[in-house]
PDB file of C-alpha atoms in Angstrom:
ATOM      1  CA  MET E   6      -0.023   0.037  -0.057  1.00  0.00           C
ATOM      2  CA  LEU E   7       1.252   3.341  -0.881  1.00  0.00           C
ATOM      3  CA  ASN E   8       1.592   6.017   1.858  1.00  0.00           C
ATOM      4  CA  ALA E   9       2.445   8.901  -0.348  1.00  0.00           C
ATOM      5  CA  VAL E  10       2.223  10.492  -4.032  1.00  0.00           C
ATOM      6  CA  GLN E  11       5.304  11.712  -5.699  1.00  0.00           C
ATOM      7  CA  LEU E  12       5.090  14.789  -7.812  1.00  0.00           C
ATOM      8  CA  GLY E  13       8.391  15.338  -9.405  1.00  0.00           C
ATOM      9  CA  PRO E  14      10.829  15.969  -6.523  1.00  0.00           C
ATOM     10  CA  PHE E  15       8.101  16.460  -4.005  1.00  0.00           C
ATOM     11  CA  ILE E  16       6.604  13.738  -1.842  1.00  0.00           C
ATOM     12  CA  ILE E  17       3.149  14.364  -0.400  1.00  0.00           C
ATOM     13  CA  LYS E  18       1.849  12.131   2.119  1.00  0.00           C
ATOM     14  CA  TYR E  19      -1.698  11.009   2.041  1.00  0.00           C
ATOM     15  CA  THR E  20      -2.413  12.011   5.535  1.00  0.00           C
ATOM     16  CA  TRP E  21      -1.407  15.517   4.575  1.00  0.00           C
ATOM     17  CA  ILE E  22      -4.009  15.311   1.836  1.00  0.00           C
ATOM     18  CA  TYR E  23      -6.726  14.078   4.124  1.00  0.00           C
ATOM     19  CA  GLY E  24      -5.711  16.843   6.460  1.00  0.00           C
ATOM     20  CA  PHE E  25      -6.151  19.539   3.794  1.00  0.00           C
ATOM     21  CA  ILE E  26      -9.433  18.383   2.738  1.00  0.00           C
ATOM     22  CA  ALA E  27     -10.658  18.283   6.202  1.00  0.00           C
ATOM     23  CA  LEU E  28      -9.319  21.789   6.878  1.00  0.00           C
ATOM     24  CA  ILE E  29     -11.135  23.067   3.851  1.00  0.00           C
ATOM     25  CA  ILE E  30     -14.503  21.464   4.627  1.00  0.00           C
ATOM     26  CA  THR E  31     -13.997  22.667   8.457  1.00  0.00           C
ATOM     27  CA  TYR E  32     -13.410  26.196   7.126  1.00  0.00           C
ATOM     28  CA  TYR E  33     -16.529  26.294   5.201  1.00  0.00           C
ATOM     29  CA  LEU E  34     -18.640  24.723   7.904  1.00  0.00           C
ATOM     30  CA  LEU E  35     -17.510  27.374  10.374  1.00  0.00           C
ATOM     31  CA  LYS E  36     -18.106  30.042   8.006  1.00  0.00           C
ATOM     32  CA  LYS E  37     -21.709  28.939   7.607  1.00  0.00           C
ATOM     33  CA  LEU E  38     -22.306  28.412  11.280  1.00  0.00           C
ATOM     34  CA  LEU E  39     -20.752  31.487  12.511  1.00  0.00           C
ATOM     35  CA  GLY E  40     -21.879  33.601   9.421  1.00  0.00           C
ATOM     36  CA  GLY E  41     -24.094  35.915  11.505  1.00  0.00           C
ATOM     37  CA  ASN E  42     -21.044  37.381  13.316  1.00  0.00           C
ATOM     38  CA  GLU E  43     -18.840  38.474  10.419  1.00  0.00           C
ATOM     39  CA  ASP E  44     -16.420  40.532  12.589  1.00  0.00           C
ATOM     40  CA  PHE E  45     -15.886  37.621  15.070  1.00  0.00           C
ATOM     41  CA  LEU E  46     -15.862  34.975  12.308  1.00  0.00           C
ATOM     42  CA  GLN E  47     -12.897  36.787  10.478  1.00  0.00           C
ATOM     43  CA  GLU E  48     -10.980  37.331  13.579  1.00  0.00           C
ATOM     44  CA  PHE E  49     -11.443  33.931  14.832  1.00  0.00           C
ATOM     45  CA  LEU E  50     -10.600  32.285  11.587  1.00  0.00           C
ATOM     46  CA  ASP E  51      -7.358  34.276  11.525  1.00  0.00           C
ATOM     47  CA  ALA E  52      -6.480  33.330  14.898  1.00  0.00           C
ATOM     48  CA  LEU E  53      -7.082  29.651  13.930  1.00  0.00           C
ATOM     49  CA  VAL E  54      -4.784  30.004  10.994  1.00  0.00           C
ATOM     50  CA  ASN E  55      -2.277  31.730  12.830  1.00  0.00           C
ATOM     51  CA  SER E  56      -2.262  29.116  15.653  1.00  0.00           C
ATOM     52  CA  LEU E  57      -1.877  26.322  12.986  1.00  0.00           C
ATOM     53  CA  PHE E  58       1.088  28.385  11.447  1.00  0.00           C
ATOM     54  CA  ILE E  59       2.508  28.656  15.046  1.00  0.00           C
ATOM     55  CA  GLY E  60       1.853  24.995  15.689  1.00  0.00           C
ATOM     56  CA  VAL E  61       3.725  23.840  12.309  1.00  0.00           C
ATOM     57  CA  LEU E  62       6.664  26.162  12.960  1.00  0.00           C
ATOM     58  CA  SER E  63       7.048  25.180  16.723  1.00  0.00           C
ATOM     59  CA  PHE E  64       6.775  21.538  15.691  1.00  0.00           C
ATOM     60  CA  LYS E  65       9.619  21.610  13.335  1.00  0.00           C
ATOM     61  CA  GLY E  66      11.747  24.157  15.358  1.00  0.00           C
ATOM     62  CA  SER E  67      11.165  22.107  18.657  1.00  0.00           C
ATOM     63  CA  ILE E  68      13.375  19.458  16.970  1.00  0.00           C
ATOM     64  CA  LEU E  69      16.347  21.811  17.310  1.00  0.00           C
ATOM     65  CA  LEU E  70      15.241  22.564  20.814  1.00  0.00           C
ATOM     66  CA  TYR E  71      15.313  19.052  21.961  1.00  0.00           C
ATOM     67  CA  ARG E  72      18.149  17.918  19.753  1.00  0.00           C
ATOM     68  CA  PRO E  73      20.604  21.101  19.832  1.00  0.00           C
ATOM     69  CA  GLU E  74      23.424  19.107  18.419  1.00  0.00           C
ATOM     70  CA  LEU E  75      21.804  19.315  15.110  1.00  0.00           C
ATOM     71  CA  LEU E  76      22.755  23.085  14.945  1.00  0.00           C
ATOM     72  CA  LYS E  77      26.359  22.201  14.651  1.00  0.00           C
ATOM     73  CA  THR E  78      26.170  18.884  12.776  1.00  0.00           C
ATOM     74  CA  ASN E  79      23.220  19.411  10.305  1.00  0.00           C
ATOM     75  CA  PRO E  80      20.999  22.390  10.885  1.00  0.00           C
ATOM     76  CA  LEU E  81      18.906  21.623   7.703  1.00  0.00           C
ATOM     77  CA  GLY E  82      18.550  18.071   8.669  1.00  0.00           C
ATOM     78  CA  ALA E  83      15.798  19.185  11.188  1.00  0.00           C
ATOM     79  CA  PHE E  84      13.583  19.972   8.373  1.00  0.00           C
ATOM     80  CA  TYR E  85      13.765  16.263   7.203  1.00  0.00           C
ATOM     81  CA  LEU E  86      13.328  14.759  10.669  1.00  0.00           C
ATOM     82  CA  SER E  87       9.835  13.962  11.862  1.00  0.00           C
ATOM     83  CA  GLY E  88       9.091  14.956  15.544  1.00  0.00           C
ATOM     84  CA  GLY E  89       7.802  12.798  18.254  1.00  0.00           C
ATOM     85  CA  GLY E  90       5.641  13.201  21.281  1.00  0.00           C
ATOM     86  CA  LYS E  91       7.540  16.038  22.854  1.00  0.00           C
ATOM     87  CA  GLU E  92       7.513  18.048  19.526  1.00  0.00           C
ATOM     88  CA  TRP E  93       3.790  17.529  19.302  1.00  0.00           C
ATOM     89  CA  LEU E  94       3.280  18.585  22.864  1.00  0.00           C
ATOM     90  CA  THR E  95       5.339  21.688  22.350  1.00  0.00           C
ATOM     91  CA  ALA E  96       3.399  22.619  19.208  1.00  0.00           C
ATOM     92  CA  THR E  97       0.008  22.064  20.805  1.00  0.00           C
ATOM     93  CA  VAL E  98       0.757  24.055  23.989  1.00  0.00           C
ATOM     94  CA  LEU E  99       2.107  27.074  21.971  1.00  0.00           C
ATOM     95  CA  ALA E 100      -0.689  27.113  19.445  1.00  0.00           C
ATOM     96  CA  CYS E 101      -3.280  26.983  22.501  1.00  0.00           C
ATOM     97  CA  LEU E 102      -1.444  29.680  24.210  1.00  0.00           C
ATOM     98  CA  TYR E 103      -1.763  31.932  21.240  1.00  0.00           C
ATOM     99  CA  LEU E 104      -5.474  31.209  20.911  1.00  0.00           C
ATOM    100  CA  VAL E 105      -5.846  31.905  24.802  1.00  0.00           C
ATOM    101  CA  TRP E 106      -3.936  35.205  24.454  1.00  0.00           C
ATOM    102  CA  LYS E 107      -5.936  36.236  21.301  1.00  0.00           C
ATOM    103  CA  THR E 108      -9.224  35.419  23.204  1.00  0.00           C
ATOM    104  CA  LYS E 109      -8.320  37.473  26.074  1.00  0.00           C
ATOM    105  CA  LYS E 110      -7.135  40.230  23.987  1.00  0.00           C
ATOM    106  CA  SER E 111     -10.134  40.425  21.714  1.00  0.00           C
ATOM    107  CA  GLN E 112     -12.650  39.640  24.440  1.00  0.00           C
ATOM    108  CA  TRP E 113     -14.690  37.371  22.307  1.00  0.00           C
ATOM    109  CA  PRO E 114     -17.849  35.823  23.602  1.00  0.00           C
ATOM    110  CA  SER E 115     -17.449  32.633  25.335  1.00  0.00           C
ATOM    111  CA  LYS E 116     -20.494  30.952  23.434  1.00  0.00           C
ATOM    112  CA  LEU E 117     -19.077  31.731  20.127  1.00  0.00           C
ATOM    113  CA  ILE E 118     -15.595  30.512  20.977  1.00  0.00           C
ATOM    114  CA  GLY E 119     -16.965  27.286  22.477  1.00  0.00           C
ATOM    115  CA  THR E 120     -19.201  26.822  19.387  1.00  0.00           C
ATOM    116  CA  GLY E 121     -16.211  27.472  16.878  1.00  0.00           C
ATOM    117  CA  ILE E 122     -13.816  24.972  18.679  1.00  0.00           C
ATOM    118  CA  ILE E 123     -16.102  22.339  19.396  1.00  0.00           C
ATOM    119  CA  TYR E 124     -17.716  22.261  15.759  1.00  0.00           C
ATOM    120  CA  GLY E 125     -14.226  22.721  14.371  1.00  0.00           C
ATOM    121  CA  LEU E 126     -12.612  19.887  16.151  1.00  0.00           C
ATOM    122  CA  VAL E 127     -15.601  17.453  15.585  1.00  0.00           C
ATOM    123  CA  THR E 128     -15.749  18.324  11.975  1.00  0.00           C
ATOM    124  CA  PHE E 129     -12.046  18.148  11.257  1.00  0.00           C
ATOM    125  CA  ILE E 130     -11.692  14.876  12.958  1.00  0.00           C
ATOM    126  CA  THR E 131     -14.919  13.392  11.406  1.00  0.00           C
ATOM    127  CA  THR E 132     -13.974  14.651   7.973  1.00  0.00           C
ATOM    128  CA  PHE E 133     -10.416  13.555   8.230  1.00  0.00           C
ATOM    129  CA  TRP E 134     -11.639   9.904   9.280  1.00  0.00           C
ATOM    130  CA  LEU E 135     -14.231   9.758   6.472  1.00  0.00           C
ATOM    131  CA  VAL E 136     -11.903  11.003   3.783  1.00  0.00           C
ATOM    132  CA  ARG E 137      -9.214   8.543   4.812  1.00  0.00           C
ATOM    133  CA  THR E 138     -11.698   5.687   5.087  1.00  0.00           C
ATOM    134  CA  LEU E 139     -13.275   6.380   1.673  1.00  0.00           C
ATOM    135  CA  PHE E 140      -9.810   6.685   0.170  1.00  0.00           C
ATOM    136  CA  LEU E 141      -8.810   3.309   1.643  1.00  0.00           C
ATOM    137  CA  LEU E 142     -12.019   1.719   0.316  1.00  0.00           C
ATOM    138  CA  ILE E 143     -11.458   3.032  -3.254  1.00  0.00           C
ATOM    139  CA  ILE E 144      -8.016   1.710  -3.801  1.00  0.00           C
TER     140      ILE E 144
END
């Protein structure tokens, strides 16, 4: 069974494709659910995208934090290494801290934040699982 598709020099894992599809569907569902509050919706989605970006950067950067010897031997090698549990935990904590800081700073209503986070997580996880399952059934 194949785990990735190769497009020229690029190797794209199928899990990344599933995640991208799930992100797109989650984005449109949140836009539909929270459409009545345009100001909150735009700021909230911006904060989610920023936290995702912070999470990805901190996931890859924390490899250098936990293995500083890579800075001397092979600093670009950190981009090719996949992180473990410590890196995932670091990325999740930093992304959540950013969301908490943004929530306090913007003083968003608790009900809207809860709705956005719960529906976002449930939709993302369900869509990821469904796309993955359908893909595995087709091939």
